[in-house]
Short mmCIF file of C-alpha atoms in Angstrom, two decimals:
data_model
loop_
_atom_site.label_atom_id
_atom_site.label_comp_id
_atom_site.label_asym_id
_atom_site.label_seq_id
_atom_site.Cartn_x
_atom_site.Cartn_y
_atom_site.Cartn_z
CA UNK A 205 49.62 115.05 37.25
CA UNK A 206 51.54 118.01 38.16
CA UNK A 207 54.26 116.35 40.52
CA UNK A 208 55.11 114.08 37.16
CA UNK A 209 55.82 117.40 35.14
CA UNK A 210 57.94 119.02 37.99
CA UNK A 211 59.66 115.15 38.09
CA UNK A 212 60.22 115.83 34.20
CA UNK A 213 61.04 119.12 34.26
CA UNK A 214 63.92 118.33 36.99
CA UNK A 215 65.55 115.22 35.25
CA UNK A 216 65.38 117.07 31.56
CA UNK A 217 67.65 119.92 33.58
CA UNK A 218 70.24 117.55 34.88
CA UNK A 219 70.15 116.18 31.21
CA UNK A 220 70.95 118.66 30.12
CA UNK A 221 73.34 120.17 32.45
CA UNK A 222 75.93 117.48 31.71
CA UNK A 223 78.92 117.74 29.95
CA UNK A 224 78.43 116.26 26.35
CA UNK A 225 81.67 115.96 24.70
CA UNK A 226 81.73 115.19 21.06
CA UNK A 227 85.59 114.90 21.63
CA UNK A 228 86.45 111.53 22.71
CA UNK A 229 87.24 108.73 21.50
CA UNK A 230 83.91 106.51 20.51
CA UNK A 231 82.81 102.75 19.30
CA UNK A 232 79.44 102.40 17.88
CA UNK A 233 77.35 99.82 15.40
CA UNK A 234 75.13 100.98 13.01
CA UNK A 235 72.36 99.67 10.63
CA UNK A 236 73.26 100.80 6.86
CA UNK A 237 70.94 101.30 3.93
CA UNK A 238 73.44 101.14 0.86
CA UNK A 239 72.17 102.71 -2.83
CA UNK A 240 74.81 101.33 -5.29
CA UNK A 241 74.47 101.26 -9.11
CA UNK A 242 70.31 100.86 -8.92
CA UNK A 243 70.53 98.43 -6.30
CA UNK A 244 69.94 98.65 -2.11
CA UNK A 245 72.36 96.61 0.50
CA UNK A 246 71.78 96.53 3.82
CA UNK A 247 74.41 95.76 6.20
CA UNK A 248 75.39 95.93 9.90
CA UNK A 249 78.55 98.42 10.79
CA UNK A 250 80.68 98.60 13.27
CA UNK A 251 83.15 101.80 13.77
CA UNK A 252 85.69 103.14 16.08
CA UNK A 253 86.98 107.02 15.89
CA UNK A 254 87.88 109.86 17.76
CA UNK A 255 86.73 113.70 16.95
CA UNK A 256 90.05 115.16 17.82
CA UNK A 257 93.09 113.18 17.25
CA UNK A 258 94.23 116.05 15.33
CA UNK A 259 93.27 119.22 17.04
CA UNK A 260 89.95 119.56 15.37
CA UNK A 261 90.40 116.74 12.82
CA UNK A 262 89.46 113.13 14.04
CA UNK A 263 89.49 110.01 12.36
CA UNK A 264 86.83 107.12 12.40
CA UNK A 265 87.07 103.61 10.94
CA UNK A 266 84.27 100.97 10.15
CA UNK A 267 83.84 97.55 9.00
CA UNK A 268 80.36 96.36 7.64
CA UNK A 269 78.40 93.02 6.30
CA UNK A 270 76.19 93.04 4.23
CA UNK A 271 73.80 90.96 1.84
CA UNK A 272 72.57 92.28 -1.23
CA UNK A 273 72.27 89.89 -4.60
CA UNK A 274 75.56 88.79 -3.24
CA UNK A 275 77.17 88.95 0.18
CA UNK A 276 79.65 91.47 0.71
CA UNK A 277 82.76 93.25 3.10
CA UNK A 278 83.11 96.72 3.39
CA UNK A 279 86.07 98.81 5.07
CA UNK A 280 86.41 102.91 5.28
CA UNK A 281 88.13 104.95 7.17
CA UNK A 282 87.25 108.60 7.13
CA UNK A 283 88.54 112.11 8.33
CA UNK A 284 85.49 114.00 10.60
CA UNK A 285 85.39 117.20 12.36
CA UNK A 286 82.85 118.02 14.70
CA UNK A 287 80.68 121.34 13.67
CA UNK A 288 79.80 121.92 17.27
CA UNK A 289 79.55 120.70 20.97
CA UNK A 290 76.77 120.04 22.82
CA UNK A 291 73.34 117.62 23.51
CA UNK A 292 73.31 117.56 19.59
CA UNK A 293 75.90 118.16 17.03
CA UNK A 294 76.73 117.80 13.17
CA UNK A 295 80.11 116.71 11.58
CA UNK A 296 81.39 116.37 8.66
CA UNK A 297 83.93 114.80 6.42
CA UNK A 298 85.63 111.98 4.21
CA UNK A 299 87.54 109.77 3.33
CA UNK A 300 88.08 106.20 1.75
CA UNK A 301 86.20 103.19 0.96
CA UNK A 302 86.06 99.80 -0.58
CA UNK A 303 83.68 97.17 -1.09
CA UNK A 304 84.68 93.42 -1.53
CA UNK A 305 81.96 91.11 -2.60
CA UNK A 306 80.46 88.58 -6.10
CA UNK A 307 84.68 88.96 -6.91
CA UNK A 308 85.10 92.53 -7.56
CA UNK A 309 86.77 94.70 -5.70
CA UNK A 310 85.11 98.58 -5.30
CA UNK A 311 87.45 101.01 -3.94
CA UNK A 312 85.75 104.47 -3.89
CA UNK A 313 85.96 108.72 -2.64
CA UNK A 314 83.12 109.09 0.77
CA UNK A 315 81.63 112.07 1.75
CA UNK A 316 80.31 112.28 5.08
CA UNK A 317 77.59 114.69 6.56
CA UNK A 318 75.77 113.44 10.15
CA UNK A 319 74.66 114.27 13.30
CA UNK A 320 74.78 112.67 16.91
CA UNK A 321 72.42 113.60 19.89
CA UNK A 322 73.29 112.27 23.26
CA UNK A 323 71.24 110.29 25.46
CA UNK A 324 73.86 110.88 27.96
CA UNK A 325 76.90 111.85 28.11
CA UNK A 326 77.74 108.14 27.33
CA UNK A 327 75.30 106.92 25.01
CA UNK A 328 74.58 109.04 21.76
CA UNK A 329 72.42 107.84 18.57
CA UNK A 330 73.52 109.27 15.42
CA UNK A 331 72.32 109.69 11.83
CA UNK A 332 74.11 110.00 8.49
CA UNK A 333 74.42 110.17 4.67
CA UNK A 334 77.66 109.48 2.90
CA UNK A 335 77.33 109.75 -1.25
CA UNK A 336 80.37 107.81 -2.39
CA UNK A 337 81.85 107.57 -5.82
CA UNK A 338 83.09 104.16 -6.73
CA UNK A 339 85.69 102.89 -9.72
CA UNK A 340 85.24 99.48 -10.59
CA UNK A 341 86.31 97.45 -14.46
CA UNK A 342 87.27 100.97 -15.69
CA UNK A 343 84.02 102.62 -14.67
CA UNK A 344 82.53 104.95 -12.14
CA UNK A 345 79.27 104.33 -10.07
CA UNK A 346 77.50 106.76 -7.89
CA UNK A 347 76.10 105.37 -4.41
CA UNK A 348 74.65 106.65 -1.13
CA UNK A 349 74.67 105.03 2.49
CA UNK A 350 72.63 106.15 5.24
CA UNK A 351 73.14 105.11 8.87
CA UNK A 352 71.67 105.14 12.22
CA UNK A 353 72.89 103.34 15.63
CA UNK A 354 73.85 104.19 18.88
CA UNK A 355 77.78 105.40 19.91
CA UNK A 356 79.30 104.93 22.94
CA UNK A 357 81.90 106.73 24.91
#
């Protein structure tokens, strides 16, 4: 039993002693779990981005499908910055969105909080919430999305 845990112990240090670099540019899918005026979407998301195309301010860009009562297209693009470096790290942000779907168009304000923990320096899986303000017909609706899938760089 012992070898195993020196085995472990060994590969968990070269984990770790890898360079994890938040700032690169990064493709990734995601599974989303939209909240929109009472109602829950899923939908499958794919993004692009990079954490510092700006100095510290990157940009990021995603496309998702979804079905709810009716099927719907949704675009954002959204200003992060990374709120450290390393294995695991949080960023932040916002930006744009709209939703296209059952005729009406929603075009709505994103906030963006998540986090991203590497697998390797490759392969990270990251987590987020965005609440999101939408105008549609005159009228505002609240909404949430949370995310999770894998990134690669």
């Amino acid at each position: 039993m012992r070898p195993y845990l020196v085995l472990l112990a060994l590969l968990w240090g070269m984990a770790s002693a890898q360079s994890y670099e938040p700032n690169r540019l990064f493709v990734g899918a995601g599974l989303d779990f939209n909240w929109l005026a009472g109602s829950s979407y899923p939908s499958l998301t794919f993004q692009a981005g990079d954490y510092n195309l700006f100095g510290p301010l990157g940009l990021r860009a995603h496309v998702g499908f979804g079905q709810g009562s009716v099927g719907f297209f949704e675009f954002g693009l959204h200003a992060l910055t990374a709120l450290g470096q390393g294995r695991f790290f949080p960023y932040g942000g916002g930006g744009l969105g709209v939703i296209f779907g059952g005729g009406v168009a929603l075009w709505g304000l994103e906030g963006v909080a998540g986090a991203e923990f590497f697998v390797n320096p490759t392969l990270s899986i990251g987590a987020e919430i965005a609440p999101s303000l939408y105008l549609a017909n005159g009228s505002a609706v609240f909404g949430f999305r949370l995310r999770l899938g894998p990134n690669l760089r």
